[in-house]
């Protein structure tokens, strides 16, 4: 990892439950920054906090309970929520310029790392709202095998007691894709989202 990423990771690791990790305005080249539970990660509201990656990996990873991520621009990579996540507040962020492959002829090895917000097992008692998803490349390399692939905004499994409200999707493969196979799926509210230039479908 870069020296900047090592310094940020050390600050996170040395923080305590209830702390806020504030990102000043600027651009940070990151990959797989490990977010600790029970903390808030807040970008600048005066200026822009951009976390940037070159594609094919998540920019931030989180496992556990208690997370707030706000006012961060994810550029070239997304946010990965792993395992049984609860109490995640992902709000007022932008996810943009994420590609499905490094060029027009190849895919990245792991498609799950190319999602704006990817939930790999389950999410409960959470809110993913007021985010913007822009230019998530719907790269289809082989018509009959890849027609359902591409970069989606929110893609995940096992949602319960969770809201997805007031998100805006512009130029995506799919906006929201949810599988209810790891939780009972109760009390999932999807309201007032907007979809423009969708390759496959808005909500599945």
N, CA and C of each residue as an Amber inpcrd file, in Angstrom:
protein
   612
   0.8320000  -1.2060000   0.0000000   0.0000000   0.0000000   0.0000000
   0.8660000   1.2550000   0.0000000   0.2810000   2.3460000  -0.4620000
   1.0070000   3.6080000  -0.4740000   1.2080000   4.1100000   0.9470000
   2.1320000   5.0670000   1.0720000   2.3840000   5.6460000   2.3920000
   1.1340000   6.3280000   2.9340000   0.3950000   7.0100000   2.0440000
  -0.8380000   7.6760000   2.4830000  -1.8480000   6.6540000   2.9770000
  -2.0320000   5.5590000   2.2220000  -2.9760000   4.5380000   2.6640000
  -2.5350000   3.9340000   3.9910000  -1.2470000   3.6760000   4.1580000
  -0.7480000   3.1110000   5.4150000  -1.0300000   4.0410000   6.5850000
  -0.8760000   5.3530000   6.3620000  -1.1440000   6.3190000   7.4270000
  -2.6290000   6.3630000   7.7720000  -3.4760000   6.3390000   6.7450000
  -4.9190000   6.3380000   7.0040000  -5.3320000   5.0640000   7.7230000
  -4.8110000   3.9190000   7.2690000  -5.1640000   2.6530000   7.9070000
  -4.7060000   2.6290000   9.3600000  -3.5290000   3.1680000   9.6390000
  -3.0390000   3.2200000  11.0190000  -3.9440000   4.0860000  11.8780000
  -4.4190000   5.2010000  11.3330000  -5.3360000   6.0690000  12.0810000
  -6.6350000   5.3430000  12.4000000  -7.1480000   4.6030000  11.4310000
  -8.3760000   3.8350000  11.6540000  -8.1440000   2.7580000  12.7100000
  -7.0330000   2.0420000  12.5890000  -6.7540000   0.9500000  13.5210000
  -6.5330000   1.4440000  14.9410000  -6.0470000   2.6710000  15.0780000
  -5.7950000   3.2370000  16.4070000  -6.9810000   4.0030000  16.9760000
  -8.0620000   4.0870000  16.2080000  -9.2460000   4.7980000  16.6750000
 -10.0810000   3.8860000  17.5800000 -11.1340000   4.4700000  18.1340000
 -11.9880000   3.7310000  19.0610000 -13.4450000   3.8030000  18.6070000
 -14.2480000   2.8880000  19.1180000 -15.6750000   2.8960000  18.8210000
 -16.2600000   4.2580000  19.1920000 -17.0320000   4.8170000  18.2660000
 -17.6110000   6.1310000  18.4690000 -16.8250000   7.2550000  17.8310000
 -15.6140000   6.9720000  17.3800000 -14.7860000   8.0060000  16.7610000
 -15.2510000   8.3120000  15.3400000 -14.8960000   9.5000000  14.8780000
 -15.1010000   9.9050000  13.4920000 -13.7530000  10.0600000  12.8070000
 -13.5910000   9.4040000  11.6810000 -12.3960000   9.5650000  10.8560000
 -12.7830000  10.5400000   9.7500000 -12.2140000  11.7280000   9.7930000
 -12.5660000  12.7880000   8.8500000 -11.5400000  12.8410000   7.7230000
 -12.0340000  12.8200000   6.4980000 -11.1810000  12.9430000   5.3190000
 -11.2690000  14.3780000   4.8190000 -10.1630000  15.0710000   4.8030000
 -10.1530000  16.4190000   4.2740000 -10.3520000  16.3880000   2.7580000
 -10.7060000  17.5350000   2.2000000 -10.8570000  17.6280000   0.7500000
  -9.5450000  17.2640000   0.0640000  -9.6450000  16.5290000  -1.0350000
  -8.4720000  16.0920000  -1.7730000  -8.7340000  14.7490000  -2.4040000
  -7.7210000  14.2190000  -3.0790000  -7.8260000  12.9250000  -3.7360000
  -6.8920000  11.9370000  -3.0620000  -7.4270000  10.7600000  -2.7230000
  -6.6760000   9.7190000  -2.0300000  -6.6820000   8.4650000  -2.8950000
  -5.5140000   7.9620000  -3.2480000  -5.4160000   6.7090000  -4.0020000
  -5.4230000   5.5500000  -3.0200000  -6.5170000   4.7780000  -3.0490000
  -6.7200000   3.7400000  -2.0470000  -7.1330000   2.4300000  -2.7060000
  -6.9080000   1.3360000  -1.9890000  -7.4680000   0.0450000  -2.3700000
  -7.6540000  -0.7880000  -1.1170000  -8.8510000  -1.3290000  -0.9590000
  -9.1670000  -2.2250000   0.1600000  -8.8120000  -1.5990000   1.5120000
  -9.1370000  -0.3300000   1.6900000  -8.9970000   0.2800000   3.0090000
  -9.9600000  -0.4380000   3.9480000  -9.4630000  -0.9200000   5.0710000
 -10.2700000  -1.7130000   5.9960000 -10.9200000  -0.8130000   7.0390000
 -12.2450000  -0.6760000   6.9640000 -12.9870000   0.1620000   7.8850000
 -13.3330000  -0.6360000   9.1430000 -13.1200000  -0.0410000  10.2960000
 -13.4110000  -0.7110000  11.5590000 -14.8340000  -0.3680000  12.0080000
 -15.5150000  -1.3100000  12.6950000 -16.9080000  -1.0760000  13.0890000
 -17.0510000  -0.0400000  14.1970000 -18.2580000   0.5180000  14.2560000
 -18.5680000   1.4630000  15.3100000 -17.9990000   2.8460000  15.1010000
 -17.6330000   3.1690000  13.8680000 -17.0020000   4.4440000  13.5760000
 -17.6780000   5.1260000  12.3920000 -17.4350000   6.4310000  12.2660000
 -17.9510000   7.2060000  11.1500000 -16.7960000   7.6560000  10.2650000
 -17.0090000   7.5990000   8.9660000 -16.0080000   7.9980000   7.9740000
 -16.6510000   9.0880000   7.1240000 -16.2120000  10.3120000   7.3140000
 -16.9120000  11.4600000   6.7710000 -15.9800000  12.2610000   5.8760000
 -16.4320000  12.5300000   4.6530000 -15.6730000  13.3620000   3.7370000
 -15.9680000  14.8320000   3.9430000 -15.3040000  15.6550000   3.1750000
 -15.4470000  17.1060000   3.3010000 -16.7960000  17.5600000   2.7510000
 -17.3970000  18.5200000   3.4210000 -18.6030000  19.1510000   2.9060000
 -18.2820000  20.5070000   2.2790000 -17.0730000  20.9970000   2.5120000
 -16.5780000  22.2020000   1.8500000 -15.4150000  21.7650000   0.9550000
 -15.7210000  21.4830000  -0.2980000 -14.7510000  20.8420000  -1.1720000
 -15.1270000  19.3840000  -1.3700000 -14.2750000  18.6200000  -2.0400000
 -14.5800000  17.2300000  -2.3660000 -13.5190000  16.2950000  -1.8050000
 -13.9840000  15.2190000  -1.2030000 -13.1040000  14.1210000  -0.7980000
 -13.2660000  13.0010000  -1.8190000 -12.2260000  12.7300000  -2.5900000
 -12.2690000  11.7200000  -3.6410000 -11.3370000  10.5720000  -3.2650000
 -11.8790000   9.3650000  -3.1800000 -11.0310000   8.1820000  -3.0340000
 -10.9990000   7.5110000  -4.4000000  -9.8030000   7.2570000  -4.8910000
  -9.6300000   6.8680000  -6.2890000  -8.9250000   5.5250000  -6.3940000
  -9.3850000   4.7220000  -7.3490000  -8.7280000   3.4670000  -7.6580000
  -8.6810000   3.2650000  -9.1550000  -7.8460000   2.3480000  -9.6000000
  -7.6760000   2.1180000 -11.0360000  -8.5340000   0.9720000 -11.5550000
  -9.4260000   0.4400000 -10.7110000 -10.3760000  -0.5680000 -11.1690000
 -10.0070000  -1.9830000 -10.7790000 -11.0430000  -2.8190000 -10.6410000
 -10.8240000  -4.2240000 -10.3390000 -10.7050000  -4.5500000  -8.8680000
 -10.9630000  -3.5780000  -7.9980000 -10.9340000  -3.8490000  -6.5510000
 -11.8160000  -2.8360000  -5.8440000 -12.3100000  -3.2200000  -4.6660000
 -13.0730000  -2.2930000  -3.8380000 -12.1230000  -1.2800000  -3.2130000
 -12.5830000  -0.0700000  -3.0440000 -11.7500000   0.9440000  -2.4130000
 -11.8120000   0.8590000  -0.9020000 -12.9550000   0.4260000  -0.3580000
 -13.1040000   0.2670000   1.0840000 -13.8540000  -1.0190000   1.3710000
 -13.4620000  -1.7040000   2.4480000 -14.0970000  -2.9480000   2.8900000
 -14.5740000  -2.7920000   4.3230000 -15.7490000  -3.3610000   4.6300000
 -16.2620000  -3.3010000   5.9910000 -16.9080000  -4.6210000   6.3690000
 -16.6080000  -5.0710000   7.5860000 -17.2400000  -6.2440000   8.1880000
 -17.6750000  -5.8610000   9.6020000 -18.9170000  -6.1930000   9.9770000
 -19.3100000  -5.9670000  11.3580000 -20.5690000  -5.1430000  11.4970000
 -20.6780000  -4.4590000  12.6320000 -21.8790000  -3.7010000  12.9740000
 -21.5010000  -2.2690000  13.3360000 -22.2450000  -1.3360000  12.7750000
 -22.0300000   0.0680000  13.0970000 -21.0610000   0.7390000  12.1490000
 -21.6040000   1.4060000  11.1300000 -20.7750000   2.0670000  10.1290000
 -21.5250000   3.2740000   9.5880000 -20.8360000   4.3930000   9.4950000
 -21.3740000   5.5550000   8.7910000 -20.3450000   6.0100000   7.7640000
 -20.7640000   6.0910000   6.5050000 -19.9200000   6.6100000   5.4230000
 -20.7080000   7.7070000   4.7310000 -20.1920000   8.9210000   4.7470000
 -20.9170000  10.0480000   4.1800000 -19.9650000  11.0030000   3.4550000
 -20.4790000  11.6230000   2.3970000 -19.8060000  12.7230000   1.6920000
 -18.4440000  12.3100000   1.1150000 -18.3630000  11.0930000   0.5990000
 -17.1390000  10.6090000  -0.0460000 -17.4500000  10.2720000  -1.5020000
 -16.5650000  10.6800000  -2.4020000 -16.6820000  10.3300000  -3.8150000
 -15.8030000   9.1100000  -4.0760000 -16.4270000   7.9890000  -4.4170000
 -15.7180000   6.7630000  -4.7770000 -15.5180000   6.7920000  -6.2880000
 -14.2870000   6.9230000  -6.7290000 -13.9730000   7.0820000  -8.1420000
 -13.1320000   5.8980000  -8.6150000 -13.7010000   5.0670000  -9.4790000
 -12.9710000   3.9240000 -10.0010000 -13.0550000   2.6760000  -9.1600000
 -13.8800000   2.6690000  -8.1370000 -14.0570000   1.5030000  -7.2750000
 -15.1470000   1.7730000  -6.2640000 -15.6070000   0.7240000  -5.5890000
 -16.7570000   0.8650000  -4.7150000 -16.5000000   0.5220000  -3.2680000
 -17.6050000   0.2890000  -2.5560000 -17.6280000  -0.0600000  -1.1400000
 -18.1140000  -1.4890000  -1.0000000 -17.3540000  -2.3220000  -0.2990000
 -17.7040000  -3.7270000  -0.0950000 -18.1380000  -3.9360000   1.3510000
 -19.3690000  -4.4100000   1.5530000 -19.8680000  -4.7790000   2.8740000
 -19.8510000  -6.3010000   2.9450000 -18.9860000  -6.8540000   3.7990000
 -18.7690000  -8.2890000   3.8230000 -19.3510000  -8.9650000   5.0540000
 -19.8180000 -10.1950000   4.8700000 -20.3760000 -10.9500000   5.9830000
 -21.7290000 -10.4010000   6.4050000 -22.1070000 -10.6830000   7.6530000
 -23.3880000 -10.2130000   8.1870000 -23.2070000  -8.7960000   8.7330000
 -23.5990000  -7.8120000   7.9430000 -23.4270000  -6.4060000   8.3010000
 -24.7320000  -5.8720000   8.8830000 -24.6310000  -5.0300000   9.9000000
 -25.8130000  -4.3510000  10.4320000 -25.4390000  -2.9320000  10.8350000
 -26.4530000  -2.0840000  10.8530000 -26.2320000  -0.7130000  11.2770000
 -25.3120000   0.0760000  10.3760000 -25.4310000  -0.1300000   9.0680000
 -24.5930000   0.6010000   8.1130000 -25.3800000   1.7650000   7.5310000
 -24.8420000   2.9590000   7.6630000 -25.4420000   4.1610000   7.0990000
 -24.5250000   4.6560000   5.9710000 -24.9170000   4.4090000   4.7550000
 -24.1380000   4.8090000   3.5770000 -24.9510000   5.8860000   2.8700000
 -24.5690000   7.1470000   3.0660000 -25.4310000   8.2550000   2.6760000
 -24.6270000   9.4200000   2.0940000 -25.2130000  10.0820000   1.0960000
 -24.6500000  11.3150000   0.5250000 -23.2700000  11.1030000  -0.1010000
 -23.0650000   9.9170000  -0.6640000 -21.8170000   9.6250000  -1.3580000
 -22.0560000   9.5700000  -2.8670000 -20.9690000   9.6230000  -3.6190000
 -21.0190000   9.4370000  -5.0600000 -20.1400000   8.2460000  -5.4390000
 -20.6630000   7.3810000  -6.3010000 -19.9160000   6.2470000  -6.8310000
 -19.8700000   6.4400000  -8.3450000 -18.6630000   6.5640000  -8.9100000
 -18.5870000   6.9490000 -10.3070000 -17.4000000   6.2920000 -11.0130000
 -17.5140000   6.2430000 -12.3440000 -16.3990000   5.8360000 -13.2170000
 -15.8390000   4.4630000 -12.8480000 -16.7440000   3.5000000 -12.6570000
 -16.3210000   2.1340000 -12.3440000 -16.5140000   1.2760000 -13.5880000
 -15.4650000   0.5810000 -13.9920000 -15.5020000  -0.2360000 -15.2010000
 -15.5550000  -1.7170000 -14.8670000 -16.1080000  -2.5010000 -15.7880000
 -16.1990000  -3.9490000 -15.6170000 -14.9240000  -4.6560000 -16.0540000
 -14.0860000  -3.9660000 -16.8110000 -12.8300000  -4.5370000 -17.2720000
 -11.8350000  -3.4480000 -17.5740000 -10.5560000  -3.8090000 -17.6930000
  -9.5360000  -2.7980000 -17.9440000  -9.5660000  -2.2330000 -19.3520000
 -10.2060000  -2.9450000 -20.2700000 -10.3200000  -2.4570000 -21.6420000
 -11.5190000  -3.1240000 -22.2980000 -11.6970000  -2.9230000 -23.5690000
 -12.8810000  -3.4160000 -24.2660000 -12.8500000  -4.9160000 -24.5260000
 -11.7420000  -5.5880000 -24.2130000 -11.6220000  -7.0010000 -24.5670000
 -11.5000000  -7.9380000 -23.3760000 -11.2840000  -7.4260000 -22.1860000
 -11.0990000  -8.2870000 -21.0230000 -11.8840000  -7.7740000 -19.8350000
 -12.2280000  -8.7010000 -18.9320000 -12.9070000  -8.3690000 -17.6930000
 -11.8930000  -8.3720000 -16.5510000 -12.2280000  -7.6910000 -15.4660000
 -11.4460000  -7.8680000 -14.2510000 -11.7070000  -9.2620000 -13.6960000
 -10.7300000  -9.8640000 -12.9880000 -10.8830000 -11.2470000 -12.5220000
 -12.0780000 -11.4740000 -11.6140000 -12.4370000 -10.4920000 -10.7920000
 -13.5190000 -10.6780000  -9.8300000 -14.5710000  -9.5970000 -10.0450000
 -15.6850000  -9.9550000 -10.6740000 -16.7050000  -8.9650000 -11.0060000
 -17.3040000  -8.3140000  -9.7600000 -17.2770000  -8.9970000  -8.6180000
 -17.9050000  -8.4290000  -7.4100000 -17.2030000  -7.1610000  -6.9460000
 -15.9670000  -6.9730000  -7.3630000 -15.2330000  -5.7800000  -6.9450000
 -15.5620000  -4.5760000  -7.8180000 -16.4340000  -4.7590000  -8.7960000
 -16.7450000  -3.6570000  -9.7030000 -18.1310000  -3.0680000  -9.4500000
 -18.7140000  -3.3360000  -8.2950000 -20.0390000  -2.8160000  -7.9450000
 -19.8830000  -1.5390000  -7.1260000 -20.8370000  -0.6210000  -7.2460000
 -20.7840000   0.5780000  -6.4160000 -20.8300000   0.2400000  -4.9410000
 -21.9320000  -0.3930000  -4.4930000 -22.0380000  -0.9080000  -3.1200000
 -22.3830000  -2.3840000  -3.2380000 -21.4660000  -3.2590000  -2.8130000
 -21.6730000  -4.7060000  -2.9170000 -21.8010000  -5.3190000  -1.5400000
 -22.9090000  -6.0520000  -1.3000000 -23.1690000  -6.7360000  -0.0330000
 -23.0530000  -8.2200000  -0.3110000 -22.0340000  -8.8770000   0.2320000
 -21.7810000 -10.2580000  -0.1970000 -22.5570000 -11.3110000   0.5930000
 -23.1450000 -10.9430000   1.7360000 -23.8950000 -11.9540000   2.5080000
 -25.2350000 -11.4210000   3.0060000 -25.2120000 -10.4000000   3.8690000
 -26.4750000  -9.8350000   4.3320000 -26.2450000  -8.4580000   4.9300000
 -27.3240000  -7.6650000   4.9410000 -27.2940000  -6.3560000   5.5760000
 -28.6310000  -6.1380000   6.2660000 -28.5720000  -5.6590000   7.5150000
 -29.7820000  -5.4550000   8.3080000 -29.7150000  -4.1150000   9.0280000
 -30.8950000  -3.5530000   9.2950000 -30.9970000  -2.3200000  10.0840000
 -30.0780000  -1.2320000   9.5340000 -30.1450000  -1.0430000   8.2250000
 -29.2020000  -0.1520000   7.5510000 -29.9320000   0.8140000   6.6260000
 -29.1890000   1.7970000   6.1450000 -29.7460000   2.8050000   5.2520000
 -28.7260000   3.1160000   4.1670000 -29.1270000   2.9270000   2.9200000
 -28.2940000   3.2780000   1.7660000 -29.1020000   4.2810000   0.9580000
 -28.9110000   5.5510000   1.2420000 -29.7960000   6.5780000   0.7060000
 -29.0310000   7.8490000   0.3350000 -29.6450000   8.6180000  -0.5610000
 -29.1260000   9.9240000  -0.9760000 -27.7400000   9.8150000  -1.6160000
 -27.4770000   8.6820000  -2.2770000 -26.2130000   8.5040000  -2.9850000
 -26.4190000   8.7070000  -4.4810000 -25.3240000   8.9910000  -5.1730000
 -25.3320000   9.1540000  -6.6150000 -24.4270000   8.1000000  -7.2450000
 -24.9280000   7.4410000  -8.2950000 -24.1830000   6.4140000  -9.0060000
 -24.0720000   6.8470000 -10.4600000 -22.8470000   7.1080000 -10.9380000
 -22.6490000   7.7220000 -12.2450000 -21.6030000   6.9600000 -13.0590000
 -21.9200000   6.7430000 -14.3360000 -20.9650000   6.1540000 -15.2790000
 -20.4000000   4.8340000 -14.7600000 -21.3010000   3.8880000 -14.4890000
 -20.8880000   2.5320000 -14.1000000 -20.9840000   1.6730000 -15.3580000
 -19.8760000   1.3740000 -15.9430000 -19.7610000   0.8450000 -17.2930000
 -20.5150000  -0.4670000 -17.4650000 -21.4030000  -0.5180000 -18.4490000
 -22.1590000  -1.7430000 -18.7430000 -21.4670000  -2.5200000 -19.8480000
 -20.2050000  -2.7970000 -19.6380000 -19.3860000  -3.4570000 -20.6500000
 -19.8490000  -4.8970000 -20.8590000 -20.2770000  -5.2180000 -22.0480000
 -20.7040000  -6.5720000 -22.3910000 -19.7550000  -7.0950000 -23.4670000
 -18.9430000  -8.0740000 -23.0820000 -17.9110000  -8.5560000 -23.9920000
 -18.4220000  -9.6560000 -24.9120000 -19.2740000 -10.5310000 -24.3600000
 -19.7840000 -11.6580000 -25.1270000 -21.3010000 -11.6730000 -24.9370000
 -22.0260000 -11.4560000 -25.9960000 -23.4490000 -11.1750000 -25.9000000
 -24.2110000 -12.2220000 -25.0960000 -23.9460000 -13.5120000 -25.3210000
 -24.8050000 -14.5360000 -24.7430000 -24.3710000 -14.9540000 -23.3420000
 -23.1400000 -14.6830000 -22.9660000 -22.7100000 -15.0390000 -21.6160000
 -22.6470000 -13.8410000 -20.6760000 -22.4480000 -12.6520000 -21.2120000
 -22.2570000 -11.4730000 -20.3690000 -23.4150000 -10.4920000 -20.4190000
 -24.5110000 -10.8750000 -21.0480000 -25.5650000  -9.8840000 -21.2410000
 -26.1680000  -9.4050000 -19.9260000 -26.0460000 -10.2010000 -18.8450000
 -26.5900000  -9.7700000 -17.5610000 -25.5230000  -9.1660000 -16.6540000
 -24.2980000  -9.0550000 -17.1510000 -23.2120000  -8.5350000 -16.3350000
 -22.9740000  -7.0650000 -16.6350000 -22.0460000  -6.5020000 -15.9090000
 -21.7600000  -5.0880000 -16.0310000 -21.7420000  -4.4780000 -14.6490000
 -21.5240000  -3.1970000 -14.5740000 -21.3650000  -2.5490000 -13.2830000
 -22.7200000  -2.0180000 -12.8000000 -23.1400000  -2.4870000 -11.6440000
 -24.4040000  -2.0740000 -11.0570000 -24.1600000  -1.1560000  -9.8640000
 -25.1970000  -0.4110000  -9.4900000 -25.0630000   0.5240000  -8.3820000
 -25.0190000  -0.1710000  -7.0340000 -26.1350000  -0.8190000  -6.6640000
 -26.2480000  -1.5290000  -5.3890000 -26.6010000  -2.9700000  -5.7110000
 -25.7800000  -3.9060000  -5.2680000 -25.9530000  -5.3220000  -5.5920000
 -25.6810000  -6.1030000  -4.3140000 -26.6570000  -6.9150000  -3.8860000
 -26.3790000  -7.6230000  -2.6430000 -27.3930000  -8.6790000  -2.2770000
 -27.1230000  -9.3030000  -1.1540000 -27.8510000 -10.4730000  -0.6680000
 -28.3700000 -10.2060000   0.7450000 -29.5360000 -10.7950000   1.0490000
 -30.0140000 -10.8520000   2.4170000 -30.3300000  -9.5200000   3.0500000
 -31.1640000  -8.7110000   2.4290000 -31.5440000  -7.4180000   2.9920000
 -32.7070000  -7.5970000   3.9740000 -32.6600000  -6.9030000   5.1070000
 -33.7980000  -6.8510000   6.0250000 -33.7340000  -5.5690000   6.8490000
 -34.9120000  -5.0050000   7.1360000 -35.0090000  -3.7710000   7.9220000
 -34.0640000  -2.6930000   7.3930000 -34.0940000  -2.5020000   6.0990000
 -33.1420000  -1.6070000   5.4380000 -33.8730000  -0.7330000   4.4260000
 -33.4130000   0.5060000   4.2960000 -34.0150000   1.4400000   3.3520000
 -33.0160000   1.8110000   2.2730000 -33.5380000   1.9610000   1.0490000
 -32.7630000   2.4480000  -0.0820000 -33.6010000   3.5490000  -0.7320000
 -33.3610000   4.7660000  -0.3160000 -34.2150000   5.8800000  -0.7080000
 -33.4130000   7.0090000  -1.3430000 -34.0460000   7.6720000  -2.3190000
 -33.5140000   8.9190000  -2.8670000 -32.1040000   8.7870000  -3.4460000
 -31.8000000   7.6120000  -3.9960000 -30.5520000   7.4470000  -4.7290000
 -30.7850000   7.7950000  -6.1980000 -29.7420000   8.2760000  -6.8630000
 -29.8290000   8.6300000  -8.2800000 -28.8320000   7.7830000  -9.0730000
 -29.3170000   7.1390000 -10.1350000 -28.4970000   6.2540000 -10.9550000
 -28.4940000   6.7900000 -12.3810000 -27.3140000   7.0130000 -12.9270000
 -27.1990000   7.5250000 -14.2930000 -26.0660000   6.7930000 -15.0110000
 -26.4400000   6.0520000 -16.0490000 -25.5170000   5.2450000 -16.8570000
 -24.9500000   4.1000000 -16.0230000 -25.7940000   3.0790000 -15.8570000
 -25.4520000   1.8930000 -15.0770000 -25.9420000   0.6570000 -15.8250000
 -25.4130000  -0.5090000 -15.4540000 -25.9510000  -1.7590000 -15.9690000
 -27.3160000  -2.0160000 -15.3330000 -27.3180000  -2.1390000 -14.0120000
 -28.5480000  -2.1820000 -13.2320000 -28.4140000  -1.1730000 -12.1020000
 -29.5340000  -0.6410000 -11.6630000 -29.4900000   0.2640000 -10.5300000
 -29.3590000  -0.4930000  -9.2240000 -30.3870000  -1.2860000  -8.8930000
 -30.4430000  -2.0240000  -7.6280000 -30.7540000  -3.4800000  -7.9350000
 -29.9580000  -4.3890000  -7.3980000 -30.2060000  -5.8230000  -7.5680000
 -30.0720000  -6.5040000  -6.2180000 -31.1630000  -7.1320000  -5.7430000
 -31.2020000  -7.7070000  -4.4010000 -31.6270000  -9.1730000  -4.4820000
 -30.9210000 -10.0190000  -3.7290000 -31.2940000 -11.4120000  -3.5450000
 -31.6770000 -11.6020000  -2.0750000 -32.8620000 -12.1210000  -1.8300000
 -33.3040000 -12.3610000  -0.4550000 -33.0510000 -13.8180000  -0.0760000
 -31.7920000 -14.2190000   0.0000000 -31.5360000 -15.6280000   0.2750000
 -30.7780000 -15.8930000   1.5680000 -30.3440000 -14.8480000   2.2890000
 -29.6520000 -15.0690000   3.5560000 -30.4060000 -14.4590000   4.7340000
 -31.5560000 -13.8730000   4.5050000 -32.3380000 -13.2500000   5.5680000
 -33.7980000 -13.2930000   5.1500000 -34.6770000 -12.8940000   6.0700000
 -36.0980000 -13.0630000   5.7830000 -36.6470000 -12.0030000   4.8440000
 -35.9190000 -10.9270000   4.6310000 -36.3550000  -9.9290000   3.6780000
 -37.4700000  -9.0280000   4.1620000 -37.7130000  -8.9870000   5.4550000
 -38.7850000  -8.1300000   5.9730000 -38.3470000  -6.6690000   6.0130000
 -39.3350000  -5.7970000   5.8030000 -39.1480000  -4.3620000   6.0140000
 -38.0060000  -3.7910000   5.1790000 -38.0440000  -4.0720000   3.9060000
 -37.0990000  -3.4560000   2.9800000 -37.8700000  -2.4070000   2.1810000
 -37.4520000  -1.1610000   2.2970000 -38.1660000  -0.0590000   1.6660000
 -37.2800000   0.5800000   0.5980000 -37.7910000   0.6080000  -0.6260000
 -37.0780000   1.2070000  -1.7630000 -37.9780000   2.2930000  -2.3330000
 -37.5950000   3.5390000  -2.1010000 -38.4850000   4.6440000  -2.4530000
 -37.7180000   5.7950000  -3.1100000 -38.3760000   6.4410000  -4.0680000
 -37.9300000   7.7280000  -4.6080000 -36.5200000   7.6840000  -5.2080000
 -36.1490000   6.5560000  -5.7920000 -34.8940000   6.4760000  -6.5220000
 -35.1470000   6.8570000  -7.9770000 -34.1390000   7.4120000  -8.6330000
 -34.2820000   7.7980000 -10.0320000 -33.2440000   7.0680000 -10.8800000
 -33.6440000   6.6950000 -12.1050000 -32.8000000   5.8840000 -12.9750000
 -32.7890000   6.4880000 -14.3750000 -31.5830000   6.7140000 -14.9020000
 -31.4160000   7.2680000 -16.2360000 -30.3340000   6.4630000 -16.9640000
 -30.5560000   6.1540000 -18.2400000 -29.5620000   5.4420000 -19.0500000
 -29.1700000   4.1070000 -18.4050000 -30.1770000   3.2560000 -18.1950000
 -29.9640000   1.9400000 -17.5870000 -29.8130000   0.8990000 -18.6940000
 -28.7620000   0.0890000 -18.6120000 -28.4830000  -0.9010000 -19.6590000
 -29.4370000  -2.0910000 -19.5680000 -29.6840000  -2.6030000 -18.3560000
 -30.4650000  -3.8260000 -18.2220000 -31.8140000  -3.5690000 -17.5530000
 -31.8160000  -3.2170000 -16.2960000 -33.0700000  -2.8630000 -15.6300000
 -32.7660000  -2.0100000 -14.4080000 -33.7850000  -1.3020000 -13.9610000
 -33.5970000  -0.3870000 -12.8470000 -33.4910000  -1.1300000 -11.5220000
 -34.4860000  -1.9700000 -11.2320000 -34.5260000  -2.6940000  -9.9430000
 -34.8700000  -4.1460000 -10.2290000 -34.0810000  -5.0430000  -9.6400000
 -34.3580000  -6.4740000  -9.7880000 -34.2720000  -7.1430000  -8.4270000
